[in-house]
C-alpha atoms as a PDB file:
ATOM      1  CA  MET A   1     -16.641  -4.419  12.804  1.00  0.00           C
ATOM      2  CA  ILE A   2     -15.697  -7.460  10.765  1.00  0.00           C
ATOM      3  CA  GLY A   3     -18.648  -8.607   8.611  1.00  0.00           C
ATOM      4  CA  GLU A   4     -20.030  -8.713   5.057  1.00  0.00           C
ATOM      5  CA  ARG A   5     -19.602  -4.919   4.593  1.00  0.00           C
ATOM      6  CA  THR A   6     -15.924  -4.874   5.739  1.00  0.00           C
ATOM      7  CA  VAL A   7     -12.895  -5.602   3.491  1.00  0.00           C
ATOM      8  CA  LEU A   8      -9.313  -6.250   4.571  1.00  0.00           C
ATOM      9  CA  ILE A   9      -6.845  -4.478   2.148  1.00  0.00           C
ATOM     10  CA  VAL A  10      -3.385  -5.878   2.344  1.00  0.00           C
ATOM     11  CA  VAL A  11      -0.852  -3.421   0.800  1.00  0.00           C
ATOM     12  CA  ASP A  12       2.298  -4.529  -1.069  1.00  0.00           C
ATOM     13  CA  VAL A  13       3.587  -7.423   1.116  1.00  0.00           C
ATOM     14  CA  GLN A  14       6.183  -8.192  -1.549  1.00  0.00           C
ATOM     15  CA  ASN A  15       9.654  -9.582  -1.539  1.00  0.00           C
ATOM     16  CA  ASP A  16      11.413  -6.320  -2.404  1.00  0.00           C
ATOM     17  CA  PHE A  17       9.874  -4.631   0.623  1.00  0.00           C
ATOM     18  CA  CYS A  18      10.946  -7.378   3.003  1.00  0.00           C
ATOM     19  CA  PRO A  19      14.476  -8.155   4.395  1.00  0.00           C
ATOM     20  CA  GLY A  20      16.754  -9.065   1.492  1.00  0.00           C
ATOM     21  CA  GLY A  21      14.712  -7.085  -1.049  1.00  0.00           C
ATOM     22  CA  SER A  22      15.919  -4.022  -2.969  1.00  0.00           C
ATOM     23  CA  LEU A  23      13.711  -1.617  -0.972  1.00  0.00           C
ATOM     24  CA  ALA A  24      13.489  -3.588   2.250  1.00  0.00           C
ATOM     25  CA  VAL A  25      11.482  -2.123   5.099  1.00  0.00           C
ATOM     26  CA  THR A  26      13.011  -2.884   8.493  1.00  0.00           C
ATOM     27  CA  GLY A  27      11.002  -5.796   9.933  1.00  0.00           C
ATOM     28  CA  GLY A  28       8.794  -5.956   6.792  1.00  0.00           C
ATOM     29  CA  ASP A  29       8.433  -9.752   7.113  1.00  0.00           C
ATOM     30  CA  GLU A  30       7.161  -9.306  10.660  1.00  0.00           C
ATOM     31  CA  VAL A  31       3.837  -8.323   9.293  1.00  0.00           C
ATOM     32  CA  VAL A  32       3.206 -11.667   7.592  1.00  0.00           C
ATOM     33  CA  PRO A  33       1.988 -13.736  10.609  1.00  0.00           C
ATOM     34  CA  VAL A  34      -0.075 -10.807  11.858  1.00  0.00           C
ATOM     35  CA  ILE A  35      -1.751 -10.447   8.454  1.00  0.00           C
ATOM     36  CA  ASN A  36      -2.231 -14.151   8.061  1.00  0.00           C
ATOM     37  CA  ALA A  37      -4.018 -14.280  11.382  1.00  0.00           C
ATOM     38  CA  LEU A  38      -6.166 -11.250  10.441  1.00  0.00           C
ATOM     39  CA  GLY A  39      -6.953 -12.720   7.081  1.00  0.00           C
ATOM     40  CA  LYS A  40      -8.597 -15.777   8.672  1.00  0.00           C
ATOM     41  CA  ARG A  41     -11.135 -13.481  10.266  1.00  0.00           C
ATOM     42  CA  PHE A  42     -12.159 -11.707   7.104  1.00  0.00           C
ATOM     43  CA  ALA A  43     -14.356 -13.186   4.482  1.00  0.00           C
ATOM     44  CA  HIS A  44     -13.281 -10.417   2.041  1.00  0.00           C
ATOM     45  CA  VAL A  45      -9.720  -9.725   1.266  1.00  0.00           C
ATOM     46  CA  VAL A  46      -8.181  -7.460  -1.447  1.00  0.00           C
ATOM     47  CA  MET A  47      -4.406  -7.217  -2.099  1.00  0.00           C
ATOM     48  CA  THR A  48      -2.401  -4.556  -3.779  1.00  0.00           C
ATOM     49  CA  GLN A  49       0.820  -5.149  -5.701  1.00  0.00           C
ATOM     50  CA  ASP A  50       3.528  -2.775  -6.871  1.00  0.00           C
ATOM     51  CA  TRP A  51       4.014  -3.764 -10.473  1.00  0.00           C
ATOM     52  CA  HIS A  52       6.543  -1.496 -12.190  1.00  0.00           C
ATOM     53  CA  PRO A  53       7.878  -1.918 -15.755  1.00  0.00           C
ATOM     54  CA  ALA A  54      11.674  -1.906 -16.090  1.00  0.00           C
ATOM     55  CA  GLY A  55      13.122   1.647 -16.219  1.00  0.00           C
ATOM     56  CA  HIS A  56      10.183   3.105 -14.318  1.00  0.00           C
ATOM     57  CA  SER A  57      10.402   6.855 -13.917  1.00  0.00           C
ATOM     58  CA  SER A  58      10.394   6.495 -10.107  1.00  0.00           C
ATOM     59  CA  PHE A  59      13.699   4.572 -10.188  1.00  0.00           C
ATOM     60  CA  ALA A  60      16.880   6.493  -9.472  1.00  0.00           C
ATOM     61  CA  SER A  61      18.525   4.452 -12.193  1.00  0.00           C
ATOM     62  CA  SER A  62      16.313   6.200 -14.656  1.00  0.00           C
ATOM     63  CA  HIS A  63      17.759   9.606 -13.889  1.00  0.00           C
ATOM     64  CA  ALA A  64      21.390  10.315 -14.746  1.00  0.00           C
ATOM     65  CA  GLY A  65      23.416  11.389 -11.697  1.00  0.00           C
ATOM     66  CA  LYS A  66      20.667  10.679  -9.173  1.00  0.00           C
ATOM     67  CA  THR A  67      20.844   8.234  -6.284  1.00  0.00           C
ATOM     68  CA  PRO A  68      18.026   6.552  -4.309  1.00  0.00           C
ATOM     69  CA  PHE A  69      16.035   8.781  -2.020  1.00  0.00           C
ATOM     70  CA  GLU A  70      16.828  11.987  -3.834  1.00  0.00           C
ATOM     71  CA  THR A  71      13.828  13.790  -5.306  1.00  0.00           C
ATOM     72  CA  VAL A  72      13.057  15.102  -8.720  1.00  0.00           C
ATOM     73  CA  GLU A  73      10.072  17.140 -10.083  1.00  0.00           C
ATOM     74  CA  MET A  74       7.712  15.232 -12.273  1.00  0.00           C
ATOM     75  CA  PRO A  75       4.802  16.551 -14.190  1.00  0.00           C
ATOM     76  CA  TYR A  76       2.524  15.562 -11.200  1.00  0.00           C
ATOM     77  CA  GLY A  77       4.818  16.960  -8.462  1.00  0.00           C
ATOM     78  CA  ARG A  78       7.833  16.007  -6.448  1.00  0.00           C
ATOM     79  CA  GLN A  79       8.886  12.400  -6.678  1.00  0.00           C
ATOM     80  CA  VAL A  80      11.162  10.456  -4.369  1.00  0.00           C
ATOM     81  CA  LEU A  81      13.492   8.288  -6.349  1.00  0.00           C
ATOM     82  CA  TRP A  82      13.681   4.648  -5.326  1.00  0.00           C
ATOM     83  CA  PRO A  83      15.988   1.734  -6.017  1.00  0.00           C
ATOM     84  CA  ASP A  84      14.675  -0.484  -8.775  1.00  0.00           C
ATOM     85  CA  HIS A  85      11.940  -2.558  -7.164  1.00  0.00           C
ATOM     86  CA  CYS A  86       8.943  -4.696  -7.786  1.00  0.00           C
ATOM     87  CA  VAL A  87       9.735  -5.038 -11.568  1.00  0.00           C
ATOM     88  CA  GLN A  88       7.033  -6.864 -13.416  1.00  0.00           C
ATOM     89  CA  GLY A  89       7.591 -10.622 -13.458  1.00  0.00           C
ATOM     90  CA  SER A  90      10.613 -10.468 -11.064  1.00  0.00           C
ATOM     91  CA  ARG A  91      10.955 -12.376  -7.826  1.00  0.00           C
ATOM     92  CA  GLY A  92      11.071  -9.030  -5.908  1.00  0.00           C
ATOM     93  CA  ALA A  93       7.543  -8.220  -7.240  1.00  0.00           C
ATOM     94  CA  GLU A  94       6.118 -11.494  -5.908  1.00  0.00           C
ATOM     95  CA  PHE A  95       4.171 -11.598  -2.667  1.00  0.00           C
ATOM     96  CA  HIS A  96       6.145 -12.760   0.359  1.00  0.00           C
ATOM     97  CA  PRO A  97       6.122 -16.572   0.209  1.00  0.00           C
ATOM     98  CA  GLY A  98       4.746 -16.816   3.706  1.00  0.00           C
ATOM     99  CA  LEU A  99       1.730 -14.766   3.010  1.00  0.00           C
ATOM    100  CA  ALA A 100      -1.321 -17.121   3.242  1.00  0.00           C
ATOM    101  CA  LEU A 101      -4.478 -15.412   1.890  1.00  0.00           C
ATOM    102  CA  PRO A 102      -5.786 -17.962  -0.509  1.00  0.00           C
ATOM    103  CA  HIS A 103      -9.275 -16.446  -0.302  1.00  0.00           C
ATOM    104  CA  ALA A 104      -8.270 -13.056  -1.495  1.00  0.00           C
ATOM    105  CA  GLN A 105     -10.722 -12.015  -4.090  1.00  0.00           C
ATOM    106  CA  ALA A 106      -8.923  -9.410  -6.041  1.00  0.00           C
ATOM    107  CA  VAL A 107      -5.328  -8.142  -6.694  1.00  0.00           C
ATOM    108  CA  ILE A 108      -4.928  -4.555  -7.634  1.00  0.00           C
ATOM    109  CA  ARG A 109      -1.698  -3.951  -9.500  1.00  0.00           C
ATOM    110  CA  LYS A 110      -0.343  -0.441  -9.360  1.00  0.00           C
ATOM    111  CA  GLY A 111       2.583   1.643 -10.617  1.00  0.00           C
ATOM    112  CA  ASN A 112       2.363  -0.221 -13.985  1.00  0.00           C
ATOM    113  CA  ARG A 113       2.478   3.031 -16.047  1.00  0.00           C
ATOM    114  CA  GLY A 114       6.065   3.860 -16.713  1.00  0.00           C
ATOM    115  CA  GLU A 115       5.683   7.630 -16.278  1.00  0.00           C
ATOM    116  CA  ILE A 116       3.604   7.659 -13.051  1.00  0.00           C
ATOM    117  CA  ASP A 117       4.419   6.259  -9.626  1.00  0.00           C
ATOM    118  CA  SER A 118       1.590   4.883  -7.396  1.00  0.00           C
ATOM    119  CA  TYR A 119       1.634   4.531  -3.689  1.00  0.00           C
ATOM    120  CA  SER A 120      -2.092   4.347  -3.170  1.00  0.00           C
ATOM    121  CA  GLY A 121      -4.111   1.338  -4.036  1.00  0.00           C
ATOM    122  CA  PHE A 122      -6.907   3.671  -5.184  1.00  0.00           C
ATOM    123  CA  VAL A 123      -5.414   6.616  -7.181  1.00  0.00           C
ATOM    124  CA  GLU A 124      -1.841   6.871  -8.868  1.00  0.00           C
ATOM    125  CA  ALA A 125       0.538   9.590  -7.936  1.00  0.00           C
ATOM    126  CA  ASP A 126      -0.851  12.057 -10.474  1.00  0.00           C
ATOM    127  CA  ARG A 127      -3.925  12.015  -8.354  1.00  0.00           C
ATOM    128  CA  ARG A 128      -6.087  11.640 -11.464  1.00  0.00           C
ATOM    129  CA  THR A 129      -5.523   8.048 -12.662  1.00  0.00           C
ATOM    130  CA  PRO A 130      -7.713   5.532 -10.680  1.00  0.00           C
ATOM    131  CA  THR A 131      -6.745   1.880 -10.219  1.00  0.00           C
ATOM    132  CA  GLY A 132     -10.382   0.713 -10.220  1.00  0.00           C
ATOM    133  CA  LEU A 133     -10.379  -0.221  -6.483  1.00  0.00           C
ATOM    134  CA  THR A 134     -12.937   2.410  -5.522  1.00  0.00           C
ATOM    135  CA  GLY A 135     -15.481   1.088  -8.092  1.00  0.00           C
ATOM    136  CA  TYR A 136     -14.733  -2.522  -7.159  1.00  0.00           C
ATOM    137  CA  LEU A 137     -15.399  -1.917  -3.459  1.00  0.00           C
ATOM    138  CA  ARG A 138     -18.622   0.194  -4.105  1.00  0.00           C
ATOM    139  CA  GLU A 139     -20.100  -2.370  -6.494  1.00  0.00           C
ATOM    140  CA  ARG A 140     -19.403  -5.100  -3.881  1.00  0.00           C
ATOM    141  CA  GLY A 141     -21.215  -2.997  -1.290  1.00  0.00           C
ATOM    142  CA  PHE A 142     -18.356  -2.514   1.235  1.00  0.00           C
ATOM    143  CA  LEU A 143     -18.728   0.260   3.765  1.00  0.00           C
ATOM    144  CA  ARG A 144     -15.461   0.062   5.693  1.00  0.00           C
ATOM    145  CA  ALA A 145     -11.885  -0.921   4.967  1.00  0.00           C
ATOM    146  CA  VAL A 146      -9.314  -2.341   7.338  1.00  0.00           C
ATOM    147  CA  ILE A 147      -5.696  -1.737   5.930  1.00  0.00           C
ATOM    148  CA  ALA A 148      -2.395  -3.496   6.697  1.00  0.00           C
ATOM    149  CA  GLY A 149       0.894  -3.987   4.937  1.00  0.00           C
ATOM    150  CA  LEU A 150       3.943  -2.075   3.761  1.00  0.00           C
ATOM    151  CA  ALA A 151       4.987   0.649   4.155  1.00  0.00           C
ATOM    152  CA  THR A 152       3.004   2.625   6.871  1.00  0.00           C
ATOM    153  CA  ASP A 153       4.325   5.954   5.752  1.00  0.00           C
ATOM    154  CA  PHE A 154       3.942   5.557   2.014  1.00  0.00           C
ATOM    155  CA  CYS A 155       1.678   2.990   0.349  1.00  0.00           C
ATOM    156  CA  VAL A 156      -0.423   2.271   3.473  1.00  0.00           C
ATOM    157  CA  SER A 157      -0.911   5.885   4.346  1.00  0.00           C
ATOM    158  CA  TRP A 158      -1.797   6.991   0.743  1.00  0.00           C
ATOM    159  CA  THR A 159      -4.161   3.905   0.446  1.00  0.00           C
ATOM    160  CA  ALA A 160      -5.879   4.743   3.732  1.00  0.00           C
ATOM    161  CA  GLN A 161      -6.287   8.466   2.938  1.00  0.00           C
ATOM    162  CA  ASP A 162      -7.737   7.683  -0.499  1.00  0.00           C
ATOM    163  CA  SER A 163      -9.997   5.061   1.131  1.00  0.00           C
ATOM    164  CA  ALA A 164     -11.419   7.659   3.526  1.00  0.00           C
ATOM    165  CA  ALA A 165     -11.787  10.208   0.707  1.00  0.00           C
ATOM    166  CA  ALA A 166     -13.732   7.666  -1.235  1.00  0.00           C
ATOM    167  CA  GLY A 167     -16.210   7.447   1.725  1.00  0.00           C
ATOM    168  CA  PHE A 168     -15.153   4.271   3.328  1.00  0.00           C
ATOM    169  CA  GLU A 169     -14.858   4.036   7.042  1.00  0.00           C
ATOM    170  CA  THR A 170     -11.063   3.313   7.299  1.00  0.00           C
ATOM    171  CA  TYR A 171      -8.813   1.670   9.831  1.00  0.00           C
ATOM    172  CA  VAL A 172      -5.047   1.036   9.796  1.00  0.00           C
ATOM    173  CA  VAL A 173      -3.811  -1.862  11.833  1.00  0.00           C
ATOM    174  CA  GLU A 174      -0.537  -0.453  13.285  1.00  0.00           C
ATOM    175  CA  ASP A 175       0.943  -3.807  14.317  1.00  0.00           C
ATOM    176  CA  ALA A 176       0.271  -5.219  10.920  1.00  0.00           C
ATOM    177  CA  CYS A 177       2.420  -2.506   9.203  1.00  0.00           C
ATOM    178  CA  ARG A 178       5.971  -1.436   9.194  1.00  0.00           C
ATOM    179  CA  ALA A 179       7.461   1.922   8.072  1.00  0.00           C
ATOM    180  CA  ILE A 180      10.452   3.213   6.122  1.00  0.00           C
ATOM    181  CA  ASP A 181      10.424   6.431   8.208  1.00  0.00           C
ATOM    182  CA  LEU A 182      12.365   8.626   5.844  1.00  0.00           C
ATOM    183  CA  ASP A 183      13.081  12.070   7.369  1.00  0.00           C
ATOM    184  CA  GLY A 184      10.187  11.875   9.818  1.00  0.00           C
ATOM    185  CA  SER A 185       7.761  10.461   7.239  1.00  0.00           C
ATOM    186  CA  LEU A 186       6.056   8.070   9.700  1.00  0.00           C
ATOM    187  CA  ASP A 187       4.877  10.833  12.116  1.00  0.00           C
ATOM    188  CA  LYS A 188       3.781  12.927   9.132  1.00  0.00           C
ATOM    189  CA  ALA A 189       1.885   9.996   7.712  1.00  0.00           C
ATOM    190  CA  TRP A 190      -0.082   9.310  10.915  1.00  0.00           C
ATOM    191  CA  ALA A 191      -0.874  13.014  11.214  1.00  0.00           C
ATOM    192  CA  ALA A 192      -2.108  13.079   7.634  1.00  0.00           C
ATOM    193  CA  MET A 193      -4.220  10.044   8.158  1.00  0.00           C
ATOM    194  CA  ALA A 194      -5.736  11.443  11.405  1.00  0.00           C
ATOM    195  CA  GLU A 195      -6.721  14.688   9.522  1.00  0.00           C
ATOM    196  CA  VAL A 196      -9.122  12.637   7.295  1.00  0.00           C
ATOM    197  CA  ASP A 197     -10.442  10.479  10.135  1.00  0.00           C
ATOM    198  CA  VAL A 198      -8.482   7.314   9.412  1.00  0.00           C
ATOM    199  CA  MET A 199      -8.514   5.308  12.642  1.00  0.00           C
ATOM    200  CA  ARG A 200      -5.321   3.849  14.078  1.00  0.00           C
ATOM    201  CA  ILE A 201      -5.928   0.519  15.737  1.00  0.00           C
ATOM    202  CA  ARG A 202      -4.226  -2.754  16.677  1.00  0.00           C
ATOM    203  CA  ALA A 203      -5.162  -6.155  15.652  1.00  0.00           C
ATOM    204  CA  ALA A 204      -6.462  -6.906  19.113  1.00  0.00           C
ATOM    205  CA  ASP A 205      -8.850  -4.044  18.813  1.00  0.00           C
ATOM    206  CA  LEU A 206     -10.792  -5.707  16.023  1.00  0.00           C
ATOM    207  CA  ALA A 207     -14.147  -7.156  17.111  1.00  0.00           C
ATOM    208  CA  GLY A 208     -16.249  -9.531  15.182  1.00  0.00           C
END
């Protein structure tokens, strides 16, 4: 499975999504050694990075009277409101300091438009604005994507579903991810991924 036509996509392993961060995923830092070990096996690595301007429309602080994890209707649909996180240039937006992927060949920044959130590394939340990742992977000749990172039920799931929709054979490495699990969102995410033939594996399952 691991070869010249396979890319490892590492999703949003950033300080704000790890313990001590403003939108910490329980055990988020536990993915770091697993991903580092995986990364050594892949010649091709791409990373995604949440990169919000201050006052982003997905922040609860941008909506009077709203608190984190409430929802609002945006022009593109229902939006979960989050604590301020991964603000451009902040420490919270930086990759976890333990992440060791010096050979990563591209970093895709997402959510950098103030009026649109972006969970997926491929297409922003309006489902019309591409990040450029699809074109990059196709031009490089990749056929399959192996995905790891944070959080399983949001950015990993959306990235995996869009990877499959773009025609890539797609795998999510369960033990290299952690979830928020907001009101059953983890089970829903795995079901949604399965519906589009995303394969759920563990790091030990990867051959090559």
